[in-house]
């Protein structure tokens, strides 16, 4: 009996992965026609980087070059996080409201495949956004002082956190009524998460109430971890906290999103 169950569950898992891959390809094709989410995930962080660099570089660090070494890792996290917060939830919500999801349900595919396909496609979007931001950062004078494996680890941490954070907006995209509501939530969440962090300056230089929030903000831990890896400095436990926060976001919001999506009959 156990053998039979194992034999049937494995093909189902493989079928789910295959269906998810096909739907991920569909999502990427949509991106080629509408590159807005990727552009927003690149242009907005790049603008923040240039503005912060030349507004605060000399007052905070004494020179723009030194400040860029501090600022860029946070911008990298912003790029992956912003892309995840905006693209996936809106796309799923539009599929629900336009009847595309009903067509998926009429097909012999897994109910979770549309969600998995969309977030899988997001990984490529994160890679593109991060690669473009690296090009911009290097052109402005940023240099990686850590090892190449450490730099790849920083990139992986930023993408991992963006992937796990995207499940929050997937859940929101399933339960709210319109894509505009998803965008509104993303914008509201963007301000305290991305800006109320160690992005522009260390948390001990912030006002008491803001510093207290920044110290517990998961985005701060990701930025500090990427900063340590890219600059070759001690991480002070920020890498472990980043992995823990990523696991919490995924474990909590992935099942919630899948369950809510399954109830959308």
PDB file of C-alpha atoms in Angstrom:
ATOM      1  CA  UNK A   1       0.000   0.000   0.000  1.00  0.00           C
ATOM      2  CA  UNK A   2       2.846   2.385   0.895  1.00  0.00           C
ATOM      3  CA  UNK A   3       4.622   1.526  -2.361  1.00  0.00           C
ATOM      4  CA  UNK A   4       1.506   2.314  -4.386  1.00  0.00           C
ATOM      5  CA  UNK A   5       1.042   5.656  -2.688  1.00  0.00           C
ATOM      6  CA  UNK A   6       4.694   6.556  -3.210  1.00  0.00           C
ATOM      7  CA  UNK A   7       4.515   5.532  -6.831  1.00  0.00           C
ATOM      8  CA  UNK A   8       1.496   7.737  -7.512  1.00  0.00           C
ATOM      9  CA  UNK A   9       2.679  10.765  -5.508  1.00  0.00           C
ATOM     10  CA  UNK A  10       5.980  11.000  -7.346  1.00  0.00           C
ATOM     11  CA  UNK A  11       4.433  11.366 -10.827  1.00  0.00           C
ATOM     12  CA  UNK A  12       2.047  13.966  -9.390  1.00  0.00           C
ATOM     13  CA  UNK A  13       4.954  15.985  -8.048  1.00  0.00           C
ATOM     14  CA  UNK A  14       6.776  15.719 -11.357  1.00  0.00           C
ATOM     15  CA  UNK A  15       3.631  16.762 -13.208  1.00  0.00           C
ATOM     16  CA  UNK A  16       3.223  19.770 -10.908  1.00  0.00           C
ATOM     17  CA  UNK A  17       6.800  20.820 -11.591  1.00  0.00           C
ATOM     18  CA  UNK A  18       6.315  20.371 -15.340  1.00  0.00           C
ATOM     19  CA  UNK A  19       3.080  22.389 -15.341  1.00  0.00           C
ATOM     20  CA  UNK A  20       4.728  25.090 -13.221  1.00  0.00           C
ATOM     21  CA  UNK A  21       7.613  25.319 -15.686  1.00  0.00           C
ATOM     22  CA  UNK A  22       5.209  25.805 -18.585  1.00  0.00           C
ATOM     23  CA  UNK A  23       3.325  28.532 -16.718  1.00  0.00           C
ATOM     24  CA  UNK A  24       6.618  30.155 -15.711  1.00  0.00           C
ATOM     25  CA  UNK A  25       7.435  30.372 -19.406  1.00  0.00           C
ATOM     26  CA  UNK A  26       4.055  32.028 -19.984  1.00  0.00           C
ATOM     27  CA  UNK A  27       4.817  34.565 -17.261  1.00  0.00           C
ATOM     28  CA  UNK A  28       8.195  35.358 -18.819  1.00  0.00           C
ATOM     29  CA  UNK A  29       6.608  35.827 -22.234  1.00  0.00           C
ATOM     30  CA  UNK A  30       4.213  38.322 -20.659  1.00  0.00           C
ATOM     31  CA  UNK A  31       7.222  40.143 -19.225  1.00  0.00           C
ATOM     32  CA  UNK A  32       8.757  40.543 -22.685  1.00  0.00           C
ATOM     33  CA  UNK A  33       5.566  42.322 -23.768  1.00  0.00           C
ATOM     34  CA  UNK A  34       5.260  44.324 -20.567  1.00  0.00           C
ATOM     35  CA  UNK A  35       8.687  44.849 -18.934  1.00  0.00           C
ATOM     36  CA  UNK A  36       7.243  47.374 -16.483  1.00  0.00           C
ATOM     37  CA  UNK A  37       7.777  45.320 -13.271  1.00  0.00           C
ATOM     38  CA  UNK A  38      11.445  44.700 -14.087  1.00  0.00           C
ATOM     39  CA  UNK A  39      12.006  48.310 -15.084  1.00  0.00           C
ATOM     40  CA  UNK A  40      10.338  49.482 -11.882  1.00  0.00           C
ATOM     41  CA  UNK A  41      12.480  47.068  -9.878  1.00  0.00           C
ATOM     42  CA  UNK A  42      15.591  48.586 -11.475  1.00  0.00           C
ATOM     43  CA  UNK A  43      14.758  52.245 -12.107  1.00  0.00           C
ATOM     44  CA  UNK A  44      13.384  52.999  -8.635  1.00  0.00           C
ATOM     45  CA  UNK A  45      16.377  51.549  -6.716  1.00  0.00           C
ATOM     46  CA  UNK A  46      18.796  53.150  -9.198  1.00  0.00           C
ATOM     47  CA  UNK A  47      17.185  56.554  -8.630  1.00  0.00           C
ATOM     48  CA  UNK A  48      17.390  56.097  -4.863  1.00  0.00           C
ATOM     49  CA  UNK A  49      21.056  55.110  -5.225  1.00  0.00           C
ATOM     50  CA  UNK A  50      21.994  58.185  -7.254  1.00  0.00           C
ATOM     51  CA  UNK A  51      19.959  60.565  -5.065  1.00  0.00           C
ATOM     52  CA  UNK A  52      21.227  59.165  -1.753  1.00  0.00           C
ATOM     53  CA  UNK A  53      24.789  58.956  -3.056  1.00  0.00           C
ATOM     54  CA  UNK A  54      25.087  62.599  -4.018  1.00  0.00           C
ATOM     55  CA  UNK A  55      22.820  64.018  -1.306  1.00  0.00           C
ATOM     56  CA  UNK A  56      24.210  62.121   1.687  1.00  0.00           C
ATOM     57  CA  UNK A  57      27.553  60.748   0.519  1.00  0.00           C
ATOM     58  CA  UNK A  58      29.797  63.513   1.847  1.00  0.00           C
ATOM     59  CA  UNK A  59      27.781  64.342   5.018  1.00  0.00           C
ATOM     60  CA  UNK A  60      27.494  60.681   6.089  1.00  0.00           C
ATOM     61  CA  UNK A  61      30.768  59.090   4.958  1.00  0.00           C
ATOM     62  CA  UNK A  62      32.984  61.988   3.908  1.00  0.00           C
ATOM     63  CA  UNK A  63      33.095  60.905   0.257  1.00  0.00           C
ATOM     64  CA  UNK A  64      30.676  59.506  -2.286  1.00  0.00           C
ATOM     65  CA  UNK A  65      32.963  56.547  -3.043  1.00  0.00           C
ATOM     66  CA  UNK A  66      33.054  55.381   0.576  1.00  0.00           C
ATOM     67  CA  UNK A  67      29.336  55.933   0.962  1.00  0.00           C
ATOM     68  CA  UNK A  68      28.634  53.893  -2.168  1.00  0.00           C
ATOM     69  CA  UNK A  69      30.354  50.922  -0.531  1.00  0.00           C
ATOM     70  CA  UNK A  70      27.808  51.202   2.276  1.00  0.00           C
ATOM     71  CA  UNK A  71      24.782  52.113   0.154  1.00  0.00           C
ATOM     72  CA  UNK A  72      24.972  49.692  -2.768  1.00  0.00           C
ATOM     73  CA  UNK A  73      24.280  46.413  -0.880  1.00  0.00           C
ATOM     74  CA  UNK A  74      21.059  47.939   0.448  1.00  0.00           C
ATOM     75  CA  UNK A  75      20.086  49.045  -3.071  1.00  0.00           C
ATOM     76  CA  UNK A  76      20.698  45.483  -4.241  1.00  0.00           C
ATOM     77  CA  UNK A  77      18.221  44.183  -1.675  1.00  0.00           C
ATOM     78  CA  UNK A  78      15.778  46.928  -2.604  1.00  0.00           C
ATOM     79  CA  UNK A  79      15.914  45.848  -6.264  1.00  0.00           C
ATOM     80  CA  UNK A  80      15.070  42.210  -5.542  1.00  0.00           C
ATOM     81  CA  UNK A  81      12.497  43.064  -2.875  1.00  0.00           C
ATOM     82  CA  UNK A  82      10.741  45.709  -4.945  1.00  0.00           C
ATOM     83  CA  UNK A  83      10.478  43.426  -7.962  1.00  0.00           C
ATOM     84  CA  UNK A  84       8.954  40.704  -5.775  1.00  0.00           C
ATOM     85  CA  UNK A  85       6.524  43.036  -4.026  1.00  0.00           C
ATOM     86  CA  UNK A  86       5.055  44.454  -7.214  1.00  0.00           C
ATOM     87  CA  UNK A  87       5.033  41.894 -10.001  1.00  0.00           C
ATOM     88  CA  UNK A  88       3.691  38.573  -8.747  1.00  0.00           C
ATOM     89  CA  UNK A  89       0.659  39.556  -6.699  1.00  0.00           C
ATOM     90  CA  UNK A  90      -0.630  41.926  -9.381  1.00  0.00           C
ATOM     91  CA  UNK A  91      -0.221  39.339 -12.149  1.00  0.00           C
ATOM     92  CA  UNK A  92      -2.062  36.635 -10.200  1.00  0.00           C
ATOM     93  CA  UNK A  93      -4.837  39.041  -9.248  1.00  0.00           C
ATOM     94  CA  UNK A  94      -5.330  40.016 -12.909  1.00  0.00           C
ATOM     95  CA  UNK A  95      -5.510  36.344 -13.918  1.00  0.00           C
ATOM     96  CA  UNK A  96      -8.169  35.782 -11.267  1.00  0.00           C
ATOM     97  CA  UNK A  97     -10.264  38.778 -12.297  1.00  0.00           C
ATOM     98  CA  UNK A  98      -9.921  38.262 -16.067  1.00  0.00           C
ATOM     99  CA  UNK A  99     -11.053  34.644 -15.992  1.00  0.00           C
ATOM    100  CA  UNK A 100      -7.656  33.170 -16.901  1.00  0.00           C
ATOM    101  CA  UNK A 101      -7.583  31.189 -13.663  1.00  0.00           C
ATOM    102  CA  UNK A 102     -10.936  29.610 -14.537  1.00  0.00           C
ATOM    103  CA  UNK A 103      -9.405  28.375 -17.773  1.00  0.00           C
ATOM    104  CA  UNK A 104      -6.498  26.902 -15.823  1.00  0.00           C
ATOM    105  CA  UNK A 105      -8.935  25.036 -13.579  1.00  0.00           C
ATOM    106  CA  UNK A 106     -10.587  23.476 -16.621  1.00  0.00           C
ATOM    107  CA  UNK A 107      -7.238  21.929 -17.582  1.00  0.00           C
ATOM    108  CA  UNK A 108      -5.784  18.736 -16.065  1.00  0.00           C
ATOM    109  CA  UNK A 109      -3.057  20.589 -14.149  1.00  0.00           C
ATOM    110  CA  UNK A 110      -2.207  21.053 -10.497  1.00  0.00           C
ATOM    111  CA  UNK A 111      -4.126  23.803  -8.707  1.00  0.00           C
ATOM    112  CA  UNK A 112      -0.844  25.186  -7.338  1.00  0.00           C
ATOM    113  CA  UNK A 113       0.960  25.251 -10.692  1.00  0.00           C
ATOM    114  CA  UNK A 114      -0.107  28.834 -11.614  1.00  0.00           C
ATOM    115  CA  UNK A 115       1.288  30.155  -8.324  1.00  0.00           C
ATOM    116  CA  UNK A 116       4.505  28.161  -8.538  1.00  0.00           C
ATOM    117  CA  UNK A 117       4.957  29.118 -12.180  1.00  0.00           C
ATOM    118  CA  UNK A 118       4.594  32.798 -11.434  1.00  0.00           C
ATOM    119  CA  UNK A 119       7.034  32.868  -8.518  1.00  0.00           C
ATOM    120  CA  UNK A 120       9.505  30.686 -10.443  1.00  0.00           C
ATOM    121  CA  UNK A 121       9.497  33.222 -13.260  1.00  0.00           C
ATOM    122  CA  UNK A 122      10.159  35.894 -10.632  1.00  0.00           C
ATOM    123  CA  UNK A 123      13.566  34.355  -9.918  1.00  0.00           C
ATOM    124  CA  UNK A 124      14.714  35.246 -13.431  1.00  0.00           C
ATOM    125  CA  UNK A 125      13.290  38.741 -13.001  1.00  0.00           C
ATOM    126  CA  UNK A 126      15.302  39.126  -9.789  1.00  0.00           C
ATOM    127  CA  UNK A 127      18.452  37.979 -11.567  1.00  0.00           C
ATOM    128  CA  UNK A 128      17.947  40.530 -14.340  1.00  0.00           C
ATOM    129  CA  UNK A 129      17.240  43.345 -11.870  1.00  0.00           C
ATOM    130  CA  UNK A 130      20.254  42.481  -9.715  1.00  0.00           C
ATOM    131  CA  UNK A 131      22.567  42.163 -12.740  1.00  0.00           C
ATOM    132  CA  UNK A 132      21.538  45.593 -14.065  1.00  0.00           C
ATOM    133  CA  UNK A 133      21.985  47.171 -10.626  1.00  0.00           C
ATOM    134  CA  UNK A 134      25.469  45.648 -10.377  1.00  0.00           C
ATOM    135  CA  UNK A 135      26.381  47.215 -13.716  1.00  0.00           C
ATOM    136  CA  UNK A 136      25.105  50.608 -12.542  1.00  0.00           C
ATOM    137  CA  UNK A 137      26.838  50.311  -9.170  1.00  0.00           C
ATOM    138  CA  UNK A 138      30.174  49.305 -10.705  1.00  0.00           C
ATOM    139  CA  UNK A 139      29.963  52.179 -13.183  1.00  0.00           C
ATOM    140  CA  UNK A 140      29.489  54.604 -10.258  1.00  0.00           C
ATOM    141  CA  UNK A 141      32.550  53.257  -8.462  1.00  0.00           C
ATOM    142  CA  UNK A 142      31.356  50.389  -6.262  1.00  0.00           C
ATOM    143  CA  UNK A 143      33.897  47.608  -5.791  1.00  0.00           C
ATOM    144  CA  UNK A 144      33.489  44.136  -4.302  1.00  0.00           C
ATOM    145  CA  UNK A 145      36.016  43.734  -1.481  1.00  0.00           C
ATOM    146  CA  UNK A 146      34.876  40.278  -0.460  1.00  0.00           C
ATOM    147  CA  UNK A 147      35.563  37.050  -2.343  1.00  0.00           C
ATOM    148  CA  UNK A 148      33.692  36.022  -5.468  1.00  0.00           C
ATOM    149  CA  UNK A 149      31.820  33.251  -3.581  1.00  0.00           C
ATOM    150  CA  UNK A 150      30.852  35.837  -0.946  1.00  0.00           C
ATOM    151  CA  UNK A 151      29.566  38.193  -3.657  1.00  0.00           C
ATOM    152  CA  UNK A 152      27.535  35.360  -5.160  1.00  0.00           C
ATOM    153  CA  UNK A 153      26.261  34.591  -1.674  1.00  0.00           C
ATOM    154  CA  UNK A 154      25.127  38.205  -1.238  1.00  0.00           C
ATOM    155  CA  UNK A 155      23.301  38.044  -4.555  1.00  0.00           C
ATOM    156  CA  UNK A 156      21.722  34.757  -3.553  1.00  0.00           C
ATOM    157  CA  UNK A 157      20.566  36.159  -0.208  1.00  0.00           C
ATOM    158  CA  UNK A 158      18.959  39.189  -1.882  1.00  0.00           C
ATOM    159  CA  UNK A 159      17.166  36.974  -4.399  1.00  0.00           C
ATOM    160  CA  UNK A 160      16.119  34.446  -1.747  1.00  0.00           C
ATOM    161  CA  UNK A 161      14.606  37.160   0.411  1.00  0.00           C
ATOM    162  CA  UNK A 162      12.843  38.710  -2.595  1.00  0.00           C
ATOM    163  CA  UNK A 163      11.440  35.288  -3.508  1.00  0.00           C
ATOM    164  CA  UNK A 164      10.121  34.670   0.015  1.00  0.00           C
ATOM    165  CA  UNK A 165       8.764  38.216   0.293  1.00  0.00           C
ATOM    166  CA  UNK A 166       6.887  37.762  -2.980  1.00  0.00           C
ATOM    167  CA  UNK A 167       4.672  35.149  -1.297  1.00  0.00           C
ATOM    168  CA  UNK A 168       3.246  37.926   0.859  1.00  0.00           C
ATOM    169  CA  UNK A 169       1.973  39.755  -2.223  1.00  0.00           C
ATOM    170  CA  UNK A 170       0.882  36.458  -3.787  1.00  0.00           C
ATOM    171  CA  UNK A 171      -1.371  35.974  -0.775  1.00  0.00           C
ATOM    172  CA  UNK A 172      -2.592  39.572  -0.987  1.00  0.00           C
ATOM    173  CA  UNK A 173      -3.140  39.208  -4.736  1.00  0.00           C
ATOM    174  CA  UNK A 174      -5.388  36.206  -4.172  1.00  0.00           C
ATOM    175  CA  UNK A 175      -7.602  37.675  -1.465  1.00  0.00           C
ATOM    176  CA  UNK A 176      -8.061  41.319  -2.553  1.00  0.00           C
ATOM    177  CA  UNK A 177     -10.498  42.554  -5.174  1.00  0.00           C
ATOM    178  CA  UNK A 178      -8.267  44.410  -7.623  1.00  0.00           C
ATOM    179  CA  UNK A 179      -4.693  44.725  -8.877  1.00  0.00           C
ATOM    180  CA  UNK A 180      -4.768  48.378  -7.793  1.00  0.00           C
ATOM    181  CA  UNK A 181      -5.201  47.206  -4.193  1.00  0.00           C
ATOM    182  CA  UNK A 182      -2.131  44.971  -4.564  1.00  0.00           C
ATOM    183  CA  UNK A 183      -0.098  47.907  -5.863  1.00  0.00           C
ATOM    184  CA  UNK A 184      -1.371  50.116  -3.039  1.00  0.00           C
ATOM    185  CA  UNK A 185      -0.369  47.517  -0.442  1.00  0.00           C
ATOM    186  CA  UNK A 186       3.050  47.124  -2.072  1.00  0.00           C
ATOM    187  CA  UNK A 187       3.658  50.860  -1.975  1.00  0.00           C
ATOM    188  CA  UNK A 188       2.521  51.172   1.649  1.00  0.00           C
ATOM    189  CA  UNK A 189       4.686  48.226   2.692  1.00  0.00           C
ATOM    190  CA  UNK A 190       7.634  49.545   0.668  1.00  0.00           C
ATOM    191  CA  UNK A 191       8.096  52.681   2.748  1.00  0.00           C
ATOM    192  CA  UNK A 192       8.568  51.175   6.242  1.00  0.00           C
ATOM    193  CA  UNK A 193      10.262  47.992   5.023  1.00  0.00           C
ATOM    194  CA  UNK A 194      12.761  49.342   2.519  1.00  0.00           C
ATOM    195  CA  UNK A 195      13.351  52.865   3.848  1.00  0.00           C
ATOM    196  CA  UNK A 196      12.928  52.201   7.579  1.00  0.00           C
ATOM    197  CA  UNK A 197      16.087  50.114   7.584  1.00  0.00           C
ATOM    198  CA  UNK A 198      19.876  50.422   7.448  1.00  0.00           C
ATOM    199  CA  UNK A 199      19.639  51.385   3.758  1.00  0.00           C
ATOM    200  CA  UNK A 200      20.930  54.967   3.995  1.00  0.00           C
ATOM    201  CA  UNK A 201      22.735  54.950   7.347  1.00  0.00           C
ATOM    202  CA  UNK A 202      23.506  52.621  10.289  1.00  0.00           C
ATOM    203  CA  UNK A 203      20.598  52.050  12.614  1.00  0.00           C
ATOM    204  CA  UNK A 204      22.420  53.537  15.622  1.00  0.00           C
ATOM    205  CA  UNK A 205      22.409  56.940  13.881  1.00  0.00           C
ATOM    206  CA  UNK A 206      18.618  56.972  13.499  1.00  0.00           C
ATOM    207  CA  UNK A 207      16.133  58.549  15.936  1.00  0.00           C
ATOM    208  CA  UNK A 208      15.154  56.243  18.806  1.00  0.00           C
ATOM    209  CA  UNK A 209      11.760  55.122  17.525  1.00  0.00           C
ATOM    210  CA  UNK A 210      13.004  54.649  13.950  1.00  0.00           C
ATOM    211  CA  UNK A 211      16.166  52.906  15.080  1.00  0.00           C
ATOM    212  CA  UNK A 212      14.103  50.476  17.179  1.00  0.00           C
ATOM    213  CA  UNK A 213      12.012  49.564  14.138  1.00  0.00           C
ATOM    214  CA  UNK A 214      15.048  49.310  11.866  1.00  0.00           C
ATOM    215  CA  UNK A 215      16.770  46.930  14.292  1.00  0.00           C
ATOM    216  CA  UNK A 216      13.917  44.403  14.075  1.00  0.00           C
ATOM    217  CA  UNK A 217      13.109  45.045  10.417  1.00  0.00           C
ATOM    218  CA  UNK A 218      13.985  41.901   8.399  1.00  0.00           C
ATOM    219  CA  UNK A 219      15.119  44.063   5.483  1.00  0.00           C
ATOM    220  CA  UNK A 220      17.830  45.537   7.721  1.00  0.00           C
ATOM    221  CA  UNK A 221      19.196  42.062   8.391  1.00  0.00           C
ATOM    222  CA  UNK A 222      19.309  41.240   4.670  1.00  0.00           C
ATOM    223  CA  UNK A 223      21.039  44.523   3.854  1.00  0.00           C
ATOM    224  CA  UNK A 224      23.574  44.050   6.647  1.00  0.00           C
ATOM    225  CA  UNK A 225      24.282  40.493   5.489  1.00  0.00           C
ATOM    226  CA  UNK A 226      24.818  41.566   1.872  1.00  0.00           C
ATOM    227  CA  UNK A 227      26.947  44.501   3.053  1.00  0.00           C
ATOM    228  CA  UNK A 228      29.197  42.176   5.065  1.00  0.00           C
ATOM    229  CA  UNK A 229      29.592  39.712   2.200  1.00  0.00           C
ATOM    230  CA  UNK A 230      30.274  42.337  -0.475  1.00  0.00           C
ATOM    231  CA  UNK A 231      32.654  44.407   1.669  1.00  0.00           C
ATOM    232  CA  UNK A 232      34.414  41.493   3.353  1.00  0.00           C
ATOM    233  CA  UNK A 233      33.434  42.514   6.893  1.00  0.00           C
ATOM    234  CA  UNK A 234      32.011  40.432   9.800  1.00  0.00           C
ATOM    235  CA  UNK A 235      28.304  39.711   9.433  1.00  0.00           C
ATOM    236  CA  UNK A 236      27.531  39.734  13.203  1.00  0.00           C
ATOM    237  CA  UNK A 237      24.840  37.085  12.749  1.00  0.00           C
ATOM    238  CA  UNK A 238      22.928  38.952  10.039  1.00  0.00           C
ATOM    239  CA  UNK A 239      23.253  36.055   7.570  1.00  0.00           C
ATOM    240  CA  UNK A 240      21.600  33.662   9.989  1.00  0.00           C
ATOM    241  CA  UNK A 241      18.828  36.160  10.752  1.00  0.00           C
ATOM    242  CA  UNK A 242      18.254  36.637   7.016  1.00  0.00           C
ATOM    243  CA  UNK A 243      17.857  32.914   6.464  1.00  0.00           C
ATOM    244  CA  UNK A 244      15.522  32.686   9.455  1.00  0.00           C
ATOM    245  CA  UNK A 245      13.311  35.559   8.258  1.00  0.00           C
ATOM    246  CA  UNK A 246      13.207  34.106   4.735  1.00  0.00           C
ATOM    247  CA  UNK A 247      12.113  30.737   6.121  1.00  0.00           C
ATOM    248  CA  UNK A 248       9.414  32.374   8.274  1.00  0.00           C
ATOM    249  CA  UNK A 249       7.992  34.366   5.348  1.00  0.00           C
ATOM    250  CA  UNK A 250       7.917  31.288   3.130  1.00  0.00           C
ATOM    251  CA  UNK A 251       6.519  28.870   5.709  1.00  0.00           C
ATOM    252  CA  UNK A 252       3.752  31.283   6.755  1.00  0.00           C
ATOM    253  CA  UNK A 253       2.645  32.895   3.505  1.00  0.00           C
ATOM    254  CA  UNK A 254       3.179  30.146   0.927  1.00  0.00           C
ATOM    255  CA  UNK A 255       0.600  27.782   2.525  1.00  0.00           C
ATOM    256  CA  UNK A 256      -1.770  30.704   3.123  1.00  0.00           C
ATOM    257  CA  UNK A 257      -1.538  31.750  -0.530  1.00  0.00           C
ATOM    258  CA  UNK A 258      -1.999  28.206  -1.842  1.00  0.00           C
ATOM    259  CA  UNK A 259      -4.972  27.612   0.447  1.00  0.00           C
ATOM    260  CA  UNK A 260      -6.631  30.914  -0.467  1.00  0.00           C
ATOM    261  CA  UNK A 261      -6.017  30.266  -4.156  1.00  0.00           C
ATOM    262  CA  UNK A 262      -7.625  26.836  -3.902  1.00  0.00           C
ATOM    263  CA  UNK A 263     -10.771  28.432  -2.412  1.00  0.00           C
ATOM    264  CA  UNK A 264     -11.199  30.814  -5.353  1.00  0.00           C
ATOM    265  CA  UNK A 265     -13.868  28.783  -7.094  1.00  0.00           C
TER     266      UNK A 265
END
